[in-house]
Structure formats: C-alpha cells, structure tokens
Amino acid sequence: MSIRFSVVKAISQRGTILLEVLVSVLILALGVLSIVGLQAAAIRSTTEAKMRADASFIANRTISSMWGDPDGLAAFAENNADLPAEDGLPAGKRTVVVNGSRVTVTITWQVPGGEQSNVQMVAHINE
C-alpha cells in the first residue's frame, strides 16, 4: 500500500518544476522591463538638464556681449530670433528686451513631442 501511495503522489507532482520556472521567468522579465523604464527616464532627464544648461550658456553669452558694448544696448533687442543649429537647442529662439539698463534675455526651445521650455535671465548693464 505504501508503494501505491508514493506512485500516486509522484504523478500528481508532475509539471510543478515547469510552473516554478515560468513564474521565475515572469518575475525576471518584469524586473528587466522596470530597469529599461528607469533607464529611459534617466536619459530623458539628462537630456532636459543638458538643454537647460545650453540655454543658460546662450543667455549668459548674449549678456556678456552686451557688457562689452554698453552704449549700444538698443542694437541687441530682438524678438524670437532663430538660434543657430550648432547651439544644440531644437527650435531654439532668443528674445532680448532692453529697458534702459535692464536687459531680459529669454531662450525658448521645444523638444519634438515635448513641451516648450524656456530660460530667462535678467541683468542690469551699467555704462
């Protein structure tokens, strides 16, 4: 009777290892997909940070050229002027507003499929 019981038990256990392997593969796949999603979010954040840094550099470069010529501030005024492609901002535009010695430089750009972003710097340029 004990031999018959062990044979019945062995037959009822058939396929459980395959099921355990399938569950472990599912858990591994979910982990890999989560890591891929994290990597994509990190790349997107890094790209946005680089574009903000580039826009800050462009605005700072514009203000520094104004410091070199404080008498001709009015010549620097512009509205939505296209930025050169080598500046690295997609659909980049620059607006410079001169109000006496107060200068406001706004850099805007838009990543394809993303929102429009901007950086604005204000400086007081004394003669």
Tab-separated table of N, CA, C and O in Angstrom:
chain	number	residue	atom	x	y	z
A	1	MET	N	0.817	-1.182	0.000
A	1	MET	CA	0.000	0.000	0.000
A	1	MET	C	0.868	1.255	0.000
A	1	MET	O	0.487	2.232	-0.616
A	2	SER	N	2.006	1.233	0.637
A	2	SER	CA	2.859	2.400	0.664
A	2	SER	C	3.499	2.661	-0.692
A	2	SER	O	3.751	3.797	-1.043
A	3	ILE	N	3.752	1.664	-1.485
A	3	ILE	CA	4.309	1.863	-2.823
A	3	ILE	C	3.264	2.526	-3.718
A	3	ILE	O	3.581	3.419	-4.492
A	4	ARG	N	2.048	2.090	-3.600
A	4	ARG	CA	0.987	2.668	-4.411
A	4	ARG	C	0.772	4.144	-4.074
A	4	ARG	O	0.569	4.967	-4.963
A	5	PHE	N	0.833	4.512	-2.823
A	5	PHE	CA	0.661	5.906	-2.396
A	5	PHE	C	1.776	6.788	-2.946
A	5	PHE	O	1.525	7.890	-3.415
A	6	SER	N	3.030	6.345	-2.941
A	6	SER	CA	4.137	7.148	-3.458
A	6	SER	C	4.050	7.317	-4.964
A	6	SER	O	4.456	8.336	-5.502
A	7	VAL	N	3.531	6.320	-5.702
A	7	VAL	CA	3.366	6.440	-7.145
A	7	VAL	C	2.288	7.479	-7.453
A	7	VAL	O	2.443	8.314	-8.336
A	8	VAL	N	1.190	7.479	-6.728
A	8	VAL	CA	0.116	8.450	-6.932
A	8	VAL	C	0.622	9.854	-6.614
A	8	VAL	O	0.353	10.818	-7.328
A	9	LYS	N	1.418	9.989	-5.551
A	9	LYS	CA	1.967	11.302	-5.180
A	9	LYS	C	2.927	11.822	-6.243
A	9	LYS	O	2.923	12.996	-6.585
A	10	ALA	N	3.757	10.964	-6.813
A	10	ALA	CA	4.697	11.359	-7.855
A	10	ALA	C	3.969	11.808	-9.115
A	10	ALA	O	4.361	12.761	-9.783
A	11	ILE	N	2.885	11.132	-9.453
A	11	ILE	CA	2.124	11.503	-10.651
A	11	ILE	C	1.446	12.856	-10.454
A	11	ILE	O	1.402	13.679	-11.356
A	12	SER	N	0.960	13.154	-9.265
A	12	SER	CA	0.285	14.427	-9.028
A	12	SER	C	1.266	15.597	-8.966
A	12	SER	O	0.890	16.740	-9.132
A	13	GLN	N	2.559	15.369	-8.748
A	13	GLN	CA	3.578	16.423	-8.690
A	13	GLN	C	4.155	16.741	-10.065
A	13	GLN	O	4.945	17.661	-10.194
A	14	ARG	N	3.809	16.013	-11.075
A	14	ARG	CA	4.380	16.181	-12.400
A	14	ARG	C	4.053	17.580	-12.961
A	14	ARG	O	2.919	18.010	-12.923
A	15	GLY	N	5.083	18.341	-13.454
A	15	GLY	CA	4.893	19.647	-14.063
A	15	GLY	C	5.049	20.828	-13.117
A	15	GLY	O	5.007	21.977	-13.550
A	16	THR	N	5.255	20.613	-11.842
A	16	THR	CA	5.383	21.741	-10.916
A	16	THR	C	6.690	22.487	-11.111
A	16	THR	O	6.730	23.703	-10.933
A	17	ILE	N	7.760	21.786	-11.498
A	17	ILE	CA	9.038	22.468	-11.732
A	17	ILE	C	8.899	23.409	-12.928
A	17	ILE	O	9.389	24.541	-12.906
A	18	LEU	N	8.224	22.975	-13.963
A	18	LEU	CA	7.997	23.829	-15.132
A	18	LEU	C	7.204	25.075	-14.749
A	18	LEU	O	7.514	26.184	-15.191
A	19	LEU	N	6.223	24.907	-13.906
A	19	LEU	CA	5.434	26.052	-13.451
A	19	LEU	C	6.290	27.017	-12.639
A	19	LEU	O	6.198	28.241	-12.816
A	20	GLU	N	7.150	26.501	-11.773
A	20	GLU	CA	8.042	27.357	-10.980
A	20	GLU	C	9.008	28.118	-11.873
A	20	GLU	O	9.295	29.304	-11.652
A	21	VAL	N	9.517	27.461	-12.905
A	21	VAL	CA	10.427	28.127	-13.849
A	21	VAL	C	9.688	29.233	-14.593
A	21	VAL	O	10.226	30.327	-14.783
A	22	LEU	N	8.472	28.990	-15.025
A	22	LEU	CA	7.701	30.010	-15.737
A	22	LEU	C	7.430	31.228	-14.848
A	22	LEU	O	7.524	32.374	-15.307
A	23	VAL	N	7.125	31.010	-13.585
A	23	VAL	CA	6.891	32.118	-12.660
A	23	VAL	C	8.183	32.912	-12.452
A	23	VAL	O	8.180	34.149	-12.453
A	24	SER	N	9.311	32.219	-12.308
A	24	SER	CA	10.579	32.930	-12.104
A	24	SER	C	10.979	33.723	-13.349
A	24	SER	O	11.517	34.824	-13.247
A	25	VAL	N	10.706	33.181	-14.543
A	25	VAL	CA	10.992	33.927	-15.773
A	25	VAL	C	10.099	35.161	-15.861
A	25	VAL	O	10.550	36.240	-16.286
A	26	LEU	N	8.858	35.056	-15.455
A	26	LEU	CA	7.955	36.207	-15.443
A	26	LEU	C	8.460	37.296	-14.498
A	26	LEU	O	8.479	38.481	-14.858
A	27	ILE	N	8.899	36.902	-13.315
A	27	ILE	CA	9.433	37.884	-12.359
A	27	ILE	C	10.694	38.539	-12.903
A	27	ILE	O	10.872	39.760	-12.810
A	28	LEU	N	11.572	37.759	-13.535
A	28	LEU	CA	12.790	38.311	-14.135
A	28	LEU	C	12.449	39.288	-15.261
A	28	LEU	O	13.049	40.368	-15.359
A	29	ALA	N	11.475	38.948	-16.095
A	29	ALA	CA	11.084	39.831	-17.194
A	29	ALA	C	10.533	41.153	-16.670
A	29	ALA	O	10.830	42.226	-17.219
A	30	LEU	N	9.722	41.113	-15.624
A	30	LEU	CA	9.213	42.352	-15.034
A	30	LEU	C	10.345	43.204	-14.472
A	30	LEU	O	10.327	44.433	-14.602
A	31	GLY	N	11.327	42.577	-13.866
A	31	GLY	CA	12.478	43.321	-13.352
A	31	GLY	C	13.271	43.989	-14.459
A	31	GLY	O	13.665	45.151	-14.348
A	32	VAL	N	13.493	43.265	-15.552
A	32	VAL	CA	14.237	43.829	-16.686
A	32	VAL	C	13.461	44.984	-17.305
A	32	VAL	O	14.038	46.033	-17.640
A	33	LEU	N	12.148	44.841	-17.472
A	33	LEU	CA	11.336	45.932	-18.023
A	33	LEU	C	11.360	47.161	-17.123
A	33	LEU	O	11.380	48.298	-17.611
A	34	SER	N	11.363	46.952	-15.821
A	34	SER	CA	11.441	48.088	-14.890
A	34	SER	C	12.762	48.819	-15.035
A	34	SER	O	12.807	50.052	-15.029
A	35	ILE	N	13.849	48.084	-15.180
A	35	ILE	CA	15.159	48.710	-15.338
A	35	ILE	C	15.234	49.477	-16.651
A	35	ILE	O	15.787	50.583	-16.714
A	36	VAL	N	14.666	48.937	-17.714
A	36	VAL	CA	14.647	49.640	-19.004
A	36	VAL	C	13.851	50.935	-18.887
A	36	VAL	O	14.253	51.979	-19.415
A	37	GLY	N	12.721	50.895	-18.184
A	37	GLY	CA	11.936	52.118	-17.977
A	37	GLY	C	12.685	53.160	-17.177
A	37	GLY	O	12.637	54.352	-17.482
A	38	LEU	N	13.402	52.722	-16.150
A	38	LEU	CA	14.221	53.651	-15.363
A	38	LEU	C	15.318	54.275	-16.210
A	38	LEU	O	15.605	55.471	-16.097
A	39	GLN	N	15.937	53.476	-17.064
A	39	GLN	CA	16.997	53.987	-17.932
A	39	GLN	C	16.442	55.036	-18.891
A	39	GLN	O	17.071	56.071	-19.118
A	40	ALA	N	15.276	54.799	-19.450
A	40	ALA	CA	14.664	55.766	-20.366
A	40	ALA	C	14.350	57.074	-19.651
A	40	ALA	O	14.593	58.167	-20.187
A	41	ALA	N	13.839	56.985	-18.432
A	41	ALA	CA	13.544	58.200	-17.665
A	41	ALA	C	14.827	58.953	-17.323
A	41	ALA	O	14.858	60.190	-17.370
A	42	ALA	N	15.886	58.233	-17.016
A	42	ALA	CA	17.167	58.886	-16.699
A	42	ALA	C	17.735	59.592	-17.919
A	42	ALA	O	18.250	60.714	-17.813
A	43	ILE	N	17.642	58.973	-19.075
A	43	ILE	CA	18.147	59.603	-20.303
A	43	ILE	C	17.338	60.851	-20.623
A	43	ILE	O	17.894	61.892	-20.997
A	44	ARG	N	16.018	60.784	-20.466
A	44	ARG	CA	15.167	61.952	-20.739
A	44	ARG	C	15.519	63.102	-19.796
A	44	ARG	O	15.649	64.255	-20.210
A	45	SER	N	15.709	62.800	-18.519
A	45	SER	CA	16.056	63.847	-17.549
A	45	SER	C	17.427	64.448	-17.834
A	45	SER	O	17.616	65.663	-17.711
A	46	THR	N	18.366	63.613	-18.222
A	46	THR	CA	19.706	64.100	-18.549
A	46	THR	C	19.673	65.013	-19.776
A	46	THR	O	20.333	66.054	-19.801
A	47	THR	N	18.890	64.638	-20.769
A	47	THR	CA	18.767	65.462	-21.977
A	47	THR	C	18.139	66.811	-21.653
A	47	THR	O	18.603	67.859	-22.130
A	48	GLU	N	17.096	66.811	-20.833
A	48	GLU	CA	16.455	68.075	-20.441
A	48	GLU	C	17.416	68.961	-19.661
A	48	GLU	O	17.465	70.182	-19.873
A	49	ALA	N	18.199	68.369	-18.773
A	49	ALA	CA	19.168	69.150	-17.995
A	49	ALA	C	20.243	69.742	-18.901
A	49	ALA	O	20.671	70.889	-18.712
A	50	LYS	N	20.698	68.976	-19.896
A	50	LYS	CA	21.706	69.497	-20.827
A	50	LYS	C	21.152	70.667	-21.629
A	50	LYS	O	21.841	71.669	-21.834
A	51	MET	N	19.907	70.559	-22.057
A	51	MET	CA	19.312	71.655	-22.829
A	51	MET	C	19.136	72.907	-21.973
A	51	MET	O	19.350	74.015	-22.457
A	52	ARG	N	18.766	72.742	-20.708
A	52	ARG	CA	18.672	73.906	-19.808
A	52	ARG	C	20.044	74.543	-19.618
A	52	ARG	O	20.171	75.775	-19.609
A	53	ALA	N	21.069	73.727	-19.479
A	53	ALA	CA	22.424	74.262	-19.320
A	53	ALA	C	22.871	74.984	-20.591
A	53	ALA	O	23.489	76.058	-20.523
A	54	ASP	N	22.565	74.403	-21.760
A	54	ASP	CA	22.908	75.068	-23.027
A	54	ASP	C	22.179	76.396	-23.165
A	54	ASP	O	22.763	77.398	-23.600
A	55	ALA	N	20.897	76.430	-22.799
A	55	ALA	CA	20.128	77.674	-22.895
A	55	ALA	C	20.680	78.724	-21.940
A	55	ALA	O	20.780	79.906	-22.298
A	56	SER	N	21.078	78.320	-20.750
A	56	SER	CA	21.682	79.259	-19.791
A	56	SER	C	22.987	79.814	-20.344
A	56	SER	O	23.282	81.001	-20.201
A	57	PHE	N	23.769	78.953	-20.980
A	57	PHE	CA	25.026	79.402	-21.569
A	57	PHE	C	24.780	80.409	-22.686
A	57	PHE	O	25.470	81.431	-22.782
A	58	ILE	N	23.782	80.148	-23.533
A	58	ILE	CA	23.470	81.072	-24.635
A	58	ILE	C	23.016	82.424	-24.089
A	58	ILE	O	23.446	83.481	-24.570
A	59	ALA	N	22.143	82.417	-23.081
A	59	ALA	CA	21.681	83.671	-22.480
A	59	ALA	C	22.847	84.413	-21.830
A	59	ALA	O	22.970	85.635	-21.979
A	60	ASN	N	23.708	83.697	-21.139
A	60	ASN	CA	24.866	84.320	-20.499
A	60	ASN	C	25.823	84.897	-21.540
A	60	ASN	O	26.392	85.975	-21.354
A	61	ARG	N	26.014	84.171	-22.642
A	61	ARG	CA	26.879	84.656	-23.724
A	61	ARG	C	26.307	85.942	-24.323
A	61	ARG	O	27.053	86.892	-24.623
A	62	THR	N	24.981	86.013	-24.478
A	62	THR	CA	24.345	87.211	-25.025
A	62	THR	C	24.535	88.397	-24.084
A	62	THR	O	24.881	89.505	-24.514
A	63	ILE	N	24.335	88.172	-22.788
A	63	ILE	CA	24.503	89.254	-21.808
A	63	ILE	C	25.956	89.698	-21.740
A	63	ILE	O	26.240	90.898	-21.646
A	64	SER	N	26.888	88.766	-21.828
A	64	SER	CA	28.301	89.167	-21.762
A	64	SER	C	28.705	89.998	-22.971
A	64	SER	O	29.541	90.901	-22.861
A	65	SER	N	28.114	89.718	-24.153
A	65	SER	CA	28.425	90.568	-25.306
A	65	SER	C	27.839	91.961	-25.124
A	65	SER	O	28.395	92.952	-25.617
A	66	MET	N	26.735	92.080	-24.377
A	66	MET	CA	26.179	93.399	-24.077
A	66	MET	C	27.070	94.167	-23.117
A	66	MET	O	27.180	95.383	-23.218
A	67	TRP	N	27.692	93.450	-22.181
A	67	TRP	CA	28.615	94.121	-21.262
A	67	TRP	C	29.795	94.722	-22.024
A	67	TRP	O	30.363	95.728	-21.611
A	68	GLY	N	30.144	94.106	-23.153
A	68	GLY	CA	31.246	94.636	-23.967
A	68	GLY	C	30.891	95.896	-24.713
A	68	GLY	O	31.776	96.652	-25.115
A	69	ASP	N	29.615	96.147	-24.923
A	69	ASP	CA	29.170	97.342	-25.654
A	69	ASP	C	27.968	97.954	-24.951
A	69	ASP	O	26.839	97.911	-25.450
A	70	PRO	N	28.172	98.566	-23.767
A	70	PRO	CA	27.026	99.090	-23.016
A	70	PRO	C	26.358	100.294	-23.681
A	70	PRO	O	25.201	100.587	-23.385
A	71	ASP	N	27.041	100.975	-24.582
A	71	ASP	CA	26.442	102.131	-25.247
A	71	ASP	C	25.464	101.722	-26.350
A	71	ASP	O	24.580	102.492	-26.717
A	72	GLY	N	25.593	100.516	-26.876
A	72	GLY	CA	24.740	100.087	-27.992
A	72	GLY	C	23.743	99.009	-27.604
A	72	GLY	O	23.500	98.079	-28.377
A	73	LEU	N	23.163	99.143	-26.416
A	73	LEU	CA	22.226	98.115	-25.942
A	73	LEU	C	21.010	97.967	-26.845
A	73	LEU	O	20.501	96.864	-27.031
A	74	ALA	N	20.532	99.049	-27.393
A	74	ALA	CA	19.321	99.001	-28.219
A	74	ALA	C	19.514	98.114	-29.444
A	74	ALA	O	18.563	97.498	-29.940
A	75	ALA	N	20.745	97.989	-29.927
A	75	ALA	CA	21.006	97.162	-31.106
A	75	ALA	C	20.859	95.675	-30.807
A	75	ALA	O	20.712	94.864	-31.729
A	76	PHE	N	20.886	95.295	-29.540
A	76	PHE	CA	20.773	93.880	-29.171
A	76	PHE	C	19.321	93.400	-29.073
A	76	PHE	O	19.086	92.195	-28.965
A	77	ALA	N	18.362	94.313	-29.085
A	77	ALA	CA	16.957	93.923	-28.933
A	77	ALA	C	16.517	93.070	-30.116
A	77	ALA	O	16.811	93.371	-31.270
A	78	GLU	N	15.846	91.958	-29.800
A	78	GLU	CA	15.313	91.088	-30.853
A	78	GLU	C	14.132	90.301	-30.286
A	78	GLU	O	13.988	90.158	-29.076
A	79	ASN	N	13.289	89.818	-31.201
A	79	ASN	CA	12.084	89.112	-30.777
A	79	ASN	C	11.992	87.774	-31.522
A	79	ASN	O	11.836	87.746	-32.735
A	80	ASN	N	12.077	86.693	-30.801
A	80	ASN	CA	12.003	85.331	-31.356
A	80	ASN	C	12.952	85.104	-32.518
A	80	ASN	O	12.572	84.527	-33.543
A	81	ALA	N	14.202	85.521	-32.362
A	81	ALA	CA	15.210	85.280	-33.385
A	81	ALA	C	15.639	83.818	-33.313
A	81	ALA	O	15.840	83.265	-32.233
A	82	ASP	N	15.749	83.171	-34.463
A	82	ASP	CA	16.173	81.773	-34.504
A	82	ASP	C	17.619	81.645	-34.041
A	82	ASP	O	18.472	82.454	-34.395
A	83	LEU	N	17.873	80.613	-33.250
A	83	LEU	CA	19.236	80.322	-32.812
A	83	LEU	C	19.911	79.423	-33.840
A	83	LEU	O	19.257	78.596	-34.477
A	84	PRO	N	21.220	79.556	-34.005
A	84	PRO	CA	21.920	78.673	-34.946
A	84	PRO	C	21.813	77.212	-34.502
A	84	PRO	O	21.723	76.911	-33.314
A	85	ALA	N	21.843	76.303	-35.463
A	85	ALA	CA	21.704	74.870	-35.163
A	85	ALA	C	22.846	74.364	-34.288
A	85	ALA	O	22.647	73.451	-33.485
A	86	GLU	N	24.020	74.967	-34.402
A	86	GLU	CA	25.160	74.494	-33.602
A	86	GLU	C	25.002	74.793	-32.109
A	86	GLU	O	25.751	74.269	-31.283
A	87	ASP	N	24.026	75.627	-31.743
A	87	ASP	CA	23.766	75.861	-30.317
A	87	ASP	C	23.102	74.654	-29.668
A	87	ASP	O	23.083	74.544	-28.441
A	88	GLY	N	22.550	73.753	-30.459
A	88	GLY	CA	22.047	72.490	-29.946
A	88	GLY	C	20.661	72.496	-29.338
A	88	GLY	O	20.278	71.531	-28.699
A	89	LEU	N	19.909	73.566	-29.524
A	89	LEU	CA	18.543	73.600	-28.988
A	89	LEU	C	17.556	73.436	-30.134
A	89	LEU	O	17.527	74.245	-31.055
A	90	PRO	N	16.724	72.396	-30.099
A	90	PRO	CA	15.754	72.213	-31.180
A	90	PRO	C	14.696	73.317	-31.153
A	90	PRO	O	14.133	73.606	-30.110
A	91	ALA	N	14.483	73.918	-32.309
A	91	ALA	CA	13.531	75.029	-32.463
A	91	ALA	C	13.850	76.149	-31.474
A	91	ALA	O	12.968	76.755	-30.895
A	92	GLY	N	15.149	76.431	-31.294
A	92	GLY	CA	15.589	77.446	-30.341
A	92	GLY	C	15.340	78.859	-30.825
A	92	GLY	O	15.588	79.195	-31.982
A	93	LYS	N	14.844	79.687	-29.933
A	93	LYS	CA	14.571	81.104	-30.230
A	93	LYS	C	15.133	81.958	-29.096
A	93	LYS	O	15.182	81.533	-27.939
A	94	ARG	N	15.527	83.188	-29.434
A	94	ARG	CA	16.042	84.128	-28.432
A	94	ARG	C	15.267	85.427	-28.537
A	94	ARG	O	15.069	85.977	-29.610
A	95	THR	N	14.845	85.921	-27.375
A	95	THR	CA	14.192	87.220	-27.284
A	95	THR	C	14.996	88.067	-26.309
A	95	THR	O	15.291	87.624	-25.201
A	96	VAL	N	15.363	89.273	-26.748
A	96	VAL	CA	16.115	90.202	-25.898
A	96	VAL	C	15.287	91.477	-25.782
A	96	VAL	O	14.949	92.103	-26.784
A	97	VAL	N	14.954	91.831	-24.540
A	97	VAL	CA	14.190	93.056	-24.273
A	97	VAL	C	15.104	93.997	-23.502
A	97	VAL	O	15.639	93.632	-22.449
A	98	VAL	N	15.279	95.202	-24.040
A	98	VAL	CA	16.127	96.206	-23.404
A	98	VAL	C	15.220	97.305	-22.869
A	98	VAL	O	14.432	97.897	-23.608
A	99	ASN	N	15.333	97.580	-21.560
A	99	ASN	CA	14.550	98.623	-20.918
A	99	ASN	C	15.514	99.471	-20.095
A	99	ASN	O	15.758	99.187	-18.924
A	100	GLY	N	16.076	100.480	-20.743
A	100	GLY	CA	17.100	101.297	-20.081
A	100	GLY	C	18.362	100.469	-19.896
A	100	GLY	O	18.934	99.960	-20.854
A	101	SER	N	18.781	100.310	-18.644
A	101	SER	CA	19.962	99.486	-18.388
A	101	SER	C	19.572	98.063	-17.980
A	101	SER	O	20.425	97.221	-17.759
A	102	ARG	N	18.274	97.799	-17.926
A	102	ARG	CA	17.789	96.458	-17.567
A	102	ARG	C	17.568	95.651	-18.842
A	102	ARG	O	16.849	96.067	-19.746
A	103	VAL	N	18.191	94.480	-18.899
A	103	VAL	CA	18.120	93.624	-20.074
A	103	VAL	C	17.530	92.272	-19.660
A	103	VAL	O	17.958	91.689	-18.671
A	104	THR	N	16.553	91.785	-20.426
A	104	THR	CA	15.965	90.470	-20.180
A	104	THR	C	16.194	89.605	-21.417
A	104	THR	O	15.781	89.970	-22.517
A	105	VAL	N	16.865	88.482	-21.217
A	105	VAL	CA	17.135	87.543	-22.312
A	105	VAL	C	16.332	86.275	-22.031
A	105	VAL	O	16.459	85.673	-20.966
A	106	THR	N	15.505	85.887	-22.996
A	106	THR	CA	14.702	84.673	-22.869
A	106	THR	C	15.070	83.726	-24.001
A	106	THR	O	15.013	84.103	-25.172
A	107	ILE	N	15.437	82.518	-23.639
A	107	ILE	CA	15.758	81.475	-24.611
A	107	ILE	C	14.649	80.428	-24.517
A	107	ILE	O	14.355	79.925	-23.438
A	108	THR	N	14.018	80.110	-25.653
A	108	THR	CA	12.964	79.089	-25.671
A	108	THR	C	13.356	77.988	-26.662
A	108	THR	O	14.056	78.249	-27.640
A	109	TRP	N	12.916	76.786	-26.377
A	109	TRP	CA	13.146	75.653	-27.267
A	109	TRP	C	12.048	74.635	-27.041
A	109	TRP	O	11.348	74.668	-26.044
A	110	GLN	N	11.918	73.726	-27.985
A	110	GLN	CA	10.908	72.677	-27.864
A	110	GLN	C	11.459	71.382	-28.430
A	110	GLN	O	11.812	71.302	-29.601
A	111	VAL	N	11.521	70.386	-27.574
A	111	VAL	CA	11.946	69.060	-27.995
A	111	VAL	C	10.803	68.436	-28.779
A	111	VAL	O	9.638	68.587	-28.379
A	112	PRO	N	11.076	67.752	-29.884
A	112	PRO	CA	9.988	67.118	-30.637
A	112	PRO	C	9.154	66.197	-29.743
A	112	PRO	O	9.685	65.341	-29.049
A	113	GLY	N	7.871	66.422	-29.736
A	113	GLY	CA	6.968	65.625	-28.917
A	113	GLY	C	6.916	66.051	-27.466
A	113	GLY	O	6.251	65.416	-26.655
A	114	GLY	N	7.623	67.127	-27.112
A	114	GLY	CA	7.644	67.587	-25.727
A	114	GLY	C	7.062	68.974	-25.576
A	114	GLY	O	6.574	69.580	-26.529
A	115	GLU	N	7.126	69.466	-24.359
A	115	GLU	CA	6.618	70.806	-24.071
A	115	GLU	C	7.657	71.864	-24.439
A	115	GLU	O	8.841	71.588	-24.515
A	116	GLN	N	7.177	73.084	-24.615
A	116	GLN	CA	8.092	74.188	-24.838
A	116	GLN	C	8.712	74.572	-23.502
A	116	GLN	O	8.030	74.669	-22.485
A	117	SER	N	10.025	74.781	-23.505
A	117	SER	CA	10.752	75.151	-22.290
A	117	SER	C	11.436	76.483	-22.520
A	117	SER	O	11.668	76.895	-23.659
A	118	ASN	N	11.763	77.164	-21.428
A	118	ASN	CA	12.488	78.424	-21.570
A	118	ASN	C	13.384	78.681	-20.370
A	118	ASN	O	13.184	78.125	-19.297
A	119	VAL	N	14.373	79.519	-20.618
A	119	VAL	CA	15.262	80.036	-19.574
A	119	VAL	C	15.263	81.548	-19.741
A	119	VAL	O	15.368	82.061	-20.850
A	120	GLN	N	15.135	82.273	-18.613
A	120	GLN	CA	15.107	83.724	-18.684
A	120	GLN	C	16.148	84.278	-17.715
A	120	GLN	O	16.222	83.867	-16.558
A	121	MET	N	16.972	85.216	-18.214
A	121	MET	CA	17.970	85.890	-17.388
A	121	MET	C	17.769	87.380	-17.472
A	121	MET	O	17.477	87.918	-18.533
A	122	VAL	N	17.918	88.026	-16.343
A	122	VAL	CA	17.786	89.479	-16.247
A	122	VAL	C	19.104	90.031	-15.753
A	122	VAL	O	19.683	89.506	-14.796
A	123	ALA	N	19.567	91.105	-16.398
A	123	ALA	CA	20.823	91.737	-15.980
A	123	ALA	C	20.665	93.249	-16.049
A	123	ALA	O	19.863	93.783	-16.828
A	124	HIS	N	21.406	93.931	-15.210
A	124	HIS	CA	21.482	95.392	-15.247
A	124	HIS	C	22.874	95.750	-15.749
A	124	HIS	O	23.867	95.434	-15.099
A	125	ILE	N	22.914	96.417	-16.892
A	125	ILE	CA	24.196	96.756	-17.511
A	125	ILE	C	24.420	98.242	-17.354
A	125	ILE	O	23.655	99.060	-17.875
A	126	ASN	N	25.456	98.568	-16.625
A	126	ASN	CA	25.794	99.970	-16.375
A	126	ASN	C	26.808	100.448	-17.386
A	126	ASN	O	27.682	99.713	-17.797
A	127	GLU	N	26.679	101.707	-17.733
A	127	GLU	CA	27.615	102.293	-18.694
A	127	GLU	C	28.917	102.655	-18.039
A	127	GLU	O	29.085	102.940	-16.931
